[in-house]
Amino acid sequence: MPLIRKRRSQAEPSPSPPPTRRRPSPTVSDASSVDGAYDSGGIDGETQGLGGSHEQMVKKLVRLALASEYSRQPIRRADITTKVMAPHAGRQFKTIFEQANHHLRSTFGCQMTELPQKEKITVSQKRAAQRSQTQNTLSSSTKSYILTSTIPPALRNPSILPPASVPTSESEAAYTGLYTFILSLIYLSPGHTIAESRLEKHLKRMNADNYVLSGEKTEKVLKRMEKEGYIVKVRERDGGGEESVDYVVGPRGKAEVGEIGVAGCVRKVFGKVGMEREELERRLVRSLGEGVEMKVREDEEGEAEAEAGTRVDDEGDREDEEEREGQPNGDGGRRRSTRGNKSAPKTRTTARRGRHALVEEEAEGEEDEEEEDDEDDEGESEDEE
């Protein structure tokens, strides 16, 4: 009887573990690309984990500030949080901000300054501001910053600090002069507000109503100033439906120029002396406030002291010249070369007066000696008697 072989039950296959993949080690090219991105200032969300240390965050903030100021864009707190700060490092913001400001002051002569808030001009803006104040009890911080110079005013000279060379120094100087002029007009207008028609009138007198020195259209330059925060264009309709357009000072104009900058520009243009300068200072205080008041008398006293010091130095130089003229030269004679010297006549007059005085003193001395001899002779004759 043939044997019947039973089939063995096939064992169910056990699930095999998934294949493990090893993370490839970074190559030399990858490391160099990361270092190049950091050195070139590549600050974005993908490289946040690479710059988590404290020093790297300070360096990133300095680079961000310089790059933003290059394009005249404000440095916003949100950009600092996303592009500079490492994850879970929000509490270190104050320390990093102060250290970055220290590097900016010591190396570049500038610092990050917070921008002021925009002025509320229209009725709707004032109502919206009142609602926001009643709803939000937070601080009025704008959380936006720009770079302002920390160089002493005595060194803020075009020969020391020339205009930026990008795009060209001429165009940058023309743009700086134009927005300083427009800001001065706004500050010196009633209520620090100037109507568009009045601004156009002033620009026409300066031959800048259509084009500026760099060749750009004036309308385009005004839009650029508005975009960068130097001025703010305010439109408002009255009850009759007519629209009025005014210009006010923007946040960047207040922080970068301000009342003190406008007062310096006015003093430079209308350089007055004496009573006229005092009247100019009174008008500046009336228009810009007491913060720009200058002590004219102290300045005049300082100038008088400087002039007195110059006179003393001149007198000392003259005395030295007189002494040199009295000294013998190498040939045993006296120095008589007084050509080209304006003080030579005065020196000769002084020398003559000194000779006359010596002659008079000698004559008086001889008279005294003769009187003494006469007295001695009389005494001797009396003794003989």
Short mmCIF file of C-alpha atoms in Angstrom, two decimals:
data_model
loop_
_atom_site.label_atom_id
_atom_site.label_comp_id
_atom_site.label_asym_id
_atom_site.label_seq_id
_atom_site.Cartn_x
_atom_site.Cartn_y
_atom_site.Cartn_z
CA MET A 1 0.00 0.00 0.00
CA PRO A 2 1.58 3.16 -1.06
CA LEU A 3 2.32 5.73 1.62
CA ILE A 4 0.40 8.90 1.47
CA ARG A 5 2.52 11.88 2.20
CA LYS A 6 0.85 14.79 3.78
CA ARG A 7 1.80 18.24 2.76
CA ARG A 8 3.36 20.26 5.45
CA SER A 9 1.45 23.37 6.29
CA GLN A 10 3.37 26.32 5.06
CA ALA A 11 4.33 28.56 7.88
CA GLU A 12 3.05 32.05 7.54
CA PRO A 13 5.94 34.40 6.71
CA SER A 14 6.80 36.75 9.58
CA PRO A 15 6.76 40.42 8.70
CA SER A 16 10.26 41.61 7.99
CA PRO A 17 11.43 44.85 9.65
CA PRO A 18 11.62 47.89 7.37
CA PRO A 19 15.04 48.59 6.03
CA THR A 20 16.92 51.19 8.00
CA ARG A 21 18.42 54.14 6.24
CA ARG A 22 21.45 55.89 7.55
CA ARG A 23 21.58 59.66 7.37
CA PRO A 24 24.31 60.65 4.96
CA SER A 25 27.14 62.53 6.61
CA PRO A 26 27.60 66.08 5.36
CA THR A 27 30.25 66.42 2.76
CA VAL A 28 32.86 69.12 2.49
CA SER A 29 30.89 70.91 -0.23
CA ASP A 30 27.76 71.01 1.95
CA ALA A 31 29.67 72.47 4.89
CA SER A 32 31.29 75.09 2.69
CA SER A 33 27.91 76.08 1.25
CA VAL A 34 26.49 76.57 4.76
CA ASP A 35 29.47 78.67 5.83
CA GLY A 36 29.22 80.74 2.66
CA ALA A 37 25.52 81.41 3.27
CA TYR A 38 26.27 82.57 6.82
CA ASP A 39 29.22 84.72 5.84
CA SER A 40 27.28 86.36 3.01
CA GLY A 41 24.54 87.34 5.41
CA GLY A 42 22.00 84.70 4.32
CA ILE A 43 19.49 84.97 7.15
CA ASP A 44 16.27 83.02 6.64
CA GLY A 45 14.09 80.48 8.36
CA GLU A 46 15.98 77.49 6.97
CA THR A 47 19.27 78.49 8.62
CA GLN A 48 17.86 79.36 12.01
CA GLY A 49 18.98 76.13 13.58
CA LEU A 50 22.53 76.69 12.40
CA GLY A 51 22.87 80.08 14.12
CA GLY A 52 21.38 79.28 17.49
CA SER A 53 24.28 80.56 19.54
CA HIS A 54 24.21 83.94 21.23
CA GLU A 55 27.05 85.52 19.23
CA GLN A 56 25.64 84.39 15.90
CA MET A 57 22.27 85.96 16.70
CA VAL A 58 24.00 89.26 17.53
CA LYS A 59 25.90 89.15 14.23
CA LYS A 60 22.72 88.37 12.31
CA LEU A 61 20.92 91.31 13.90
CA VAL A 62 23.76 93.66 12.96
CA ARG A 63 23.67 92.41 9.36
CA LEU A 64 19.89 92.73 9.20
CA ALA A 65 20.05 96.31 10.50
CA LEU A 66 22.68 97.34 7.94
CA ALA A 67 20.83 95.66 5.07
CA SER A 68 17.53 97.30 6.04
CA GLU A 69 19.09 100.74 6.34
CA TYR A 70 20.73 100.32 2.95
CA SER A 71 17.25 100.21 1.37
CA ARG A 72 15.80 102.68 3.92
CA GLN A 73 13.38 100.08 5.26
CA PRO A 74 12.42 99.92 8.96
CA ILE A 75 13.77 97.08 11.08
CA ARG A 76 10.62 95.38 12.39
CA ARG A 77 10.39 93.26 15.49
CA ALA A 78 8.62 90.50 13.53
CA ASP A 79 11.53 90.30 11.07
CA ILE A 80 14.01 90.08 13.95
CA THR A 81 12.02 87.23 15.49
CA THR A 82 11.77 85.20 12.28
CA LYS A 83 15.16 85.92 10.72
CA VAL A 84 17.50 86.37 13.68
CA MET A 85 16.23 84.76 16.86
CA ALA A 86 16.64 81.02 17.38
CA PRO A 87 13.62 78.91 18.40
CA HIS A 88 12.60 79.41 22.04
CA ALA A 89 15.00 82.35 22.43
CA GLY A 90 12.42 85.10 22.73
CA ARG A 91 13.49 86.03 26.25
CA GLN A 92 16.98 86.91 25.02
CA PHE A 93 15.73 89.66 22.70
CA LYS A 94 16.65 92.55 25.01
CA THR A 95 20.19 91.27 25.62
CA ILE A 96 20.83 90.56 21.95
CA PHE A 97 19.39 93.94 20.94
CA GLU A 98 21.66 95.81 23.39
CA GLN A 99 24.78 93.92 22.30
CA ALA A 100 24.00 94.50 18.62
CA ASN A 101 23.58 98.21 19.36
CA HIS A 102 26.95 98.20 21.11
CA HIS A 103 28.62 96.70 18.01
CA LEU A 104 26.88 99.22 15.76
CA ARG A 105 28.01 102.17 17.90
CA SER A 106 31.61 101.04 18.31
CA THR A 107 32.16 99.89 14.71
CA PHE A 108 29.78 101.81 12.44
CA GLY A 109 28.96 104.95 14.46
CA CYS A 110 25.19 104.36 14.52
CA GLN A 111 22.51 102.73 16.63
CA MET A 112 18.99 101.35 16.31
CA THR A 113 16.39 103.91 17.35
CA GLU A 114 12.69 103.19 17.66
CA LEU A 115 10.42 105.00 15.23
CA PRO A 116 7.65 107.21 16.64
CA GLN A 117 4.04 106.62 15.75
CA LYS A 118 2.30 108.32 12.86
CA GLU A 119 0.33 111.42 13.67
CA LYS A 120 -3.45 111.21 13.56
CA ILE A 121 -4.61 114.10 11.42
CA THR A 122 -8.09 113.36 10.09
CA VAL A 123 -11.18 112.95 12.23
CA SER A 124 -11.56 109.29 11.24
CA GLN A 125 -7.95 108.56 12.23
CA LYS A 126 -8.40 110.22 15.61
CA ARG A 127 -11.58 108.24 16.28
CA ALA A 128 -9.89 104.99 15.26
CA ALA A 129 -6.97 105.82 17.58
CA GLN A 130 -9.35 106.47 20.48
CA ARG A 131 -11.09 103.12 19.89
CA SER A 132 -7.78 101.27 19.75
CA GLN A 133 -6.68 102.94 22.99
CA THR A 134 -9.86 101.95 24.77
CA GLN A 135 -9.71 98.37 23.47
CA ASN A 136 -5.97 97.80 23.82
CA THR A 137 -4.21 98.81 27.00
CA LEU A 138 -0.77 97.85 25.66
CA SER A 139 2.16 100.24 25.31
CA SER A 140 2.35 102.57 22.34
CA SER A 141 5.56 101.01 21.03
CA THR A 142 5.83 100.76 17.26
CA LYS A 143 8.33 97.86 17.41
CA SER A 144 10.10 99.32 14.37
CA TYR A 145 13.63 100.74 14.32
CA ILE A 146 16.00 102.61 12.04
CA LEU A 147 19.70 103.40 12.23
CA THR A 148 20.62 106.88 13.45
CA SER A 149 24.10 108.38 13.63
CA THR A 150 25.97 108.63 16.94
CA ILE A 151 28.89 110.65 15.53
CA PRO A 152 29.42 114.00 17.33
CA PRO A 153 27.94 117.02 15.52
CA ALA A 154 31.40 118.58 15.15
CA LEU A 155 32.45 115.67 12.91
CA ARG A 156 29.31 115.63 10.76
CA ASN A 157 31.02 117.41 7.93
CA PRO A 158 30.65 116.51 4.24
CA SER A 159 34.42 116.36 3.98
CA ILE A 160 34.46 113.73 6.75
CA LEU A 161 31.11 112.03 6.05
CA PRO A 162 30.43 112.28 2.32
CA PRO A 163 27.08 111.13 0.87
CA ALA A 164 26.63 107.49 0.00
CA SER A 165 28.05 106.45 -3.35
CA VAL A 166 25.06 104.24 -4.23
CA PRO A 167 23.67 104.87 -6.78
CA THR A 168 25.87 107.98 -7.02
CA SER A 169 27.03 110.51 -4.47
CA GLU A 170 25.51 113.38 -6.49
CA SER A 171 22.02 111.86 -6.63
CA GLU A 172 22.17 110.87 -2.96
CA ALA A 173 23.23 114.39 -1.96
CA ALA A 174 20.41 115.88 -4.07
CA TYR A 175 17.84 113.54 -2.49
CA THR A 176 19.06 114.31 1.04
CA GLY A 177 18.94 118.04 0.42
CA LEU A 178 15.45 117.83 -1.10
CA TYR A 179 13.81 115.88 1.74
CA THR A 180 15.55 118.10 4.32
CA PHE A 181 14.16 121.17 2.53
CA ILE A 182 10.63 119.72 2.39
CA LEU A 183 10.74 118.65 6.04
CA SER A 184 11.88 122.16 6.99
CA LEU A 185 8.91 123.64 5.13
CA ILE A 186 6.51 121.30 6.94
CA TYR A 187 8.01 121.94 10.38
CA LEU A 188 7.95 125.71 9.90
CA SER A 189 4.34 125.72 8.69
CA PRO A 190 1.42 126.28 11.11
CA GLY A 191 0.50 123.05 12.83
CA HIS A 192 3.45 121.25 11.19
CA THR A 193 1.19 120.66 8.17
CA ILE A 194 1.54 122.04 4.66
CA ALA A 195 -1.01 121.94 1.86
CA GLU A 196 -0.06 120.33 -1.43
CA SER A 197 -0.65 123.56 -3.35
CA ARG A 198 1.63 125.51 -1.02
CA LEU A 199 4.36 122.86 -1.29
CA GLU A 200 4.14 123.00 -5.09
CA LYS A 201 4.52 126.78 -4.91
CA HIS A 202 7.73 126.49 -2.87
CA LEU A 203 9.10 123.80 -5.17
CA LYS A 204 8.38 126.01 -8.17
CA ARG A 205 10.38 128.84 -6.61
CA MET A 206 13.27 126.35 -6.21
CA ASN A 207 12.85 125.26 -9.86
CA ALA A 208 12.02 121.74 -8.68
CA ASP A 209 8.31 121.57 -9.46
CA ASN A 210 8.74 119.13 -12.36
CA TYR A 211 12.22 117.59 -12.03
CA VAL A 212 14.94 117.44 -9.40
CA LEU A 213 18.71 117.61 -9.83
CA SER A 214 19.10 113.87 -10.40
CA GLY A 215 16.72 114.02 -13.40
CA GLU A 216 13.82 112.21 -11.73
CA LYS A 217 10.29 113.56 -11.72
CA THR A 218 9.28 115.42 -8.60
CA GLU A 219 6.08 113.39 -8.23
CA LYS A 220 8.08 110.15 -8.25
CA VAL A 221 10.51 111.50 -5.64
CA LEU A 222 7.63 112.56 -3.36
CA LYS A 223 6.16 109.06 -3.60
CA ARG A 224 9.54 107.63 -2.66
CA MET A 225 9.70 109.92 0.38
CA GLU A 226 6.23 108.81 1.38
CA LYS A 227 7.16 105.14 0.97
CA GLU A 228 10.32 105.49 3.05
CA GLY A 229 8.49 107.32 5.84
CA TYR A 230 9.90 110.83 5.54
CA ILE A 231 6.53 112.42 4.81
CA VAL A 232 2.90 111.31 5.05
CA LYS A 233 0.27 112.33 2.52
CA VAL A 234 -3.13 112.92 4.11
CA ARG A 235 -6.33 113.08 2.07
CA GLU A 236 -9.54 114.34 3.64
CA ARG A 237 -12.96 115.30 2.29
CA ASP A 238 -14.99 118.07 3.80
CA GLY A 239 -18.76 118.27 4.07
CA GLY A 240 -19.11 119.62 0.54
CA GLY A 241 -17.28 116.68 -1.00
CA GLU A 242 -14.12 118.59 -1.84
CA GLU A 243 -10.87 116.77 -1.18
CA SER A 244 -7.92 118.46 0.51
CA VAL A 245 -4.40 117.02 0.35
CA ASP A 246 -1.84 117.87 3.04
CA TYR A 247 1.62 116.67 3.96
CA VAL A 248 2.89 115.99 7.48
CA VAL A 249 6.19 114.70 8.87
CA GLY A 250 6.58 110.94 8.79
CA PRO A 251 8.17 108.67 11.43
CA ARG A 252 11.55 108.47 9.67
CA GLY A 253 11.59 112.23 9.15
CA LYS A 254 11.09 112.77 12.88
CA ALA A 255 13.79 110.30 13.91
CA GLU A 256 16.38 111.14 11.24
CA VAL A 257 15.98 114.93 10.90
CA GLY A 258 13.56 116.25 13.53
CA GLU A 259 13.33 119.76 14.93
CA ILE A 260 17.03 119.97 15.75
CA GLY A 261 18.03 119.11 12.19
CA VAL A 262 15.61 121.68 10.78
CA ALA A 263 16.96 124.36 13.15
CA GLY A 264 20.52 123.56 12.06
CA CYS A 265 19.53 123.85 8.41
CA VAL A 266 17.89 127.25 9.04
CA ARG A 267 20.92 128.54 10.95
CA LYS A 268 23.20 127.40 8.13
CA VAL A 269 21.13 129.19 5.48
CA PHE A 270 20.30 132.37 7.44
CA GLY A 271 23.62 132.89 9.22
CA LYS A 272 22.99 135.93 11.38
CA VAL A 273 25.15 137.76 13.90
CA GLY A 274 24.27 139.84 16.94
CA MET A 275 20.70 141.09 17.29
CA GLU A 276 19.60 139.44 14.04
CA ARG A 277 20.74 136.08 15.36
CA GLU A 278 18.77 136.56 18.57
CA GLU A 279 15.66 137.37 16.53
CA LEU A 280 16.26 134.24 14.42
CA GLU A 281 16.55 132.13 17.56
CA ARG A 282 13.29 133.54 18.94
CA ARG A 283 11.50 132.65 15.73
CA LEU A 284 12.93 129.13 15.76
CA VAL A 285 11.77 128.61 19.34
CA ARG A 286 8.33 129.95 18.41
CA SER A 287 8.04 127.53 15.46
CA LEU A 288 9.91 124.42 16.67
CA GLY A 289 9.73 124.58 20.46
CA GLU A 290 12.14 125.20 23.29
CA GLY A 291 14.16 122.07 22.47
CA VAL A 292 16.05 123.90 19.74
CA GLU A 293 16.85 126.99 21.80
CA MET A 294 20.47 128.09 21.64
CA LYS A 295 22.26 130.40 24.03
CA VAL A 296 23.41 133.01 21.60
CA ARG A 297 25.22 135.09 24.20
CA GLU A 298 27.28 132.13 25.38
CA ASP A 299 28.28 131.40 21.81
CA GLU A 300 29.24 135.03 21.27
CA GLU A 301 31.25 135.01 24.51
CA GLY A 302 33.00 131.87 23.36
CA GLU A 303 33.79 133.50 20.04
CA ALA A 304 35.08 136.61 21.85
CA GLU A 305 37.30 134.43 24.05
CA ALA A 306 38.62 132.67 20.99
CA GLU A 307 39.40 136.03 19.35
CA ALA A 308 41.09 137.26 22.54
CA GLY A 309 43.22 134.13 22.59
CA THR A 310 44.16 134.75 18.97
CA ARG A 311 45.17 138.31 19.80
CA VAL A 312 47.34 137.14 22.70
CA ASP A 313 49.03 134.67 20.38
CA ASP A 314 49.64 137.43 17.82
CA GLU A 315 51.19 139.69 20.49
CA GLY A 316 53.42 136.86 21.61
CA ASP A 317 54.54 136.32 18.02
CA ARG A 318 55.36 140.03 17.71
CA GLU A 319 57.42 139.98 20.88
CA ASP A 320 59.32 136.98 19.59
CA GLU A 321 59.99 138.83 16.34
CA GLU A 322 61.27 141.88 18.27
CA GLU A 323 63.61 139.68 20.27
CA ARG A 324 64.88 138.08 17.09
CA GLU A 325 65.53 141.51 15.57
CA GLY A 326 67.53 142.53 18.67
CA GLN A 327 69.74 139.43 18.53
CA PRO A 328 73.05 139.67 16.57
CA ASN A 329 73.43 137.56 13.48
CA GLY A 330 76.39 135.43 12.50
CA ASP A 331 78.37 138.39 11.03
CA GLY A 332 78.38 140.25 14.34
CA GLY A 333 75.87 142.84 13.14
CA ARG A 334 72.26 143.45 13.82
CA ARG A 335 69.37 141.99 11.85
CA ARG A 336 67.87 144.78 9.82
CA SER A 337 65.79 142.81 7.33
CA THR A 338 62.26 143.99 8.01
CA ARG A 339 60.94 143.77 4.48
CA GLY A 340 57.62 141.96 4.14
CA ASN A 341 56.97 142.27 7.89
CA LYS A 342 53.95 144.41 8.69
CA SER A 343 54.95 144.83 12.33
CA ALA A 344 58.34 146.37 11.45
CA PRO A 345 57.21 150.04 11.76
CA LYS A 346 55.68 149.31 15.16
CA THR A 347 58.87 147.59 16.22
CA ARG A 348 61.02 150.56 15.16
CA THR A 349 58.74 152.99 17.00
CA THR A 350 58.94 150.86 20.14
CA ALA A 351 62.73 150.76 19.89
CA ARG A 352 62.94 154.56 19.46
CA ARG A 353 60.71 155.11 22.46
CA GLY A 354 62.91 152.82 24.51
CA ARG A 355 66.04 154.76 23.46
CA HIS A 356 64.43 158.09 24.37
CA ALA A 357 63.47 156.70 27.76
CA LEU A 358 67.02 155.50 28.37
CA VAL A 359 68.43 158.93 27.41
CA GLU A 360 66.01 160.68 29.76
CA GLU A 361 66.89 158.31 32.60
CA GLU A 362 70.62 158.93 32.04
CA ALA A 363 70.07 162.71 32.01
CA GLU A 364 68.11 162.55 35.25
CA GLY A 365 70.83 160.42 36.80
CA GLU A 366 73.52 162.95 35.84
CA GLU A 367 71.47 165.80 37.32
CA ASP A 368 71.09 163.90 40.57
CA GLU A 369 74.83 163.26 40.71
CA GLU A 370 75.59 166.98 40.11
CA GLU A 371 73.21 167.97 42.91
CA GLU A 372 74.89 165.52 45.27
CA ASP A 373 78.34 166.93 44.34
CA ASP A 374 77.13 170.48 45.03
CA GLU A 375 75.80 169.43 48.42
CA ASP A 376 79.13 167.77 49.26
CA ASP A 377 81.08 170.91 48.28
CA GLU A 378 78.86 173.09 50.47
CA GLY A 379 79.36 170.74 53.40
CA GLU A 380 83.12 170.83 53.01
CA SER A 381 83.16 174.65 52.91
CA GLU A 382 81.14 174.82 56.10
CA ASP A 383 83.55 172.47 57.83
CA GLU A 384 86.53 174.60 56.80
CA GLU A 385 84.87 177.72 58.26
#
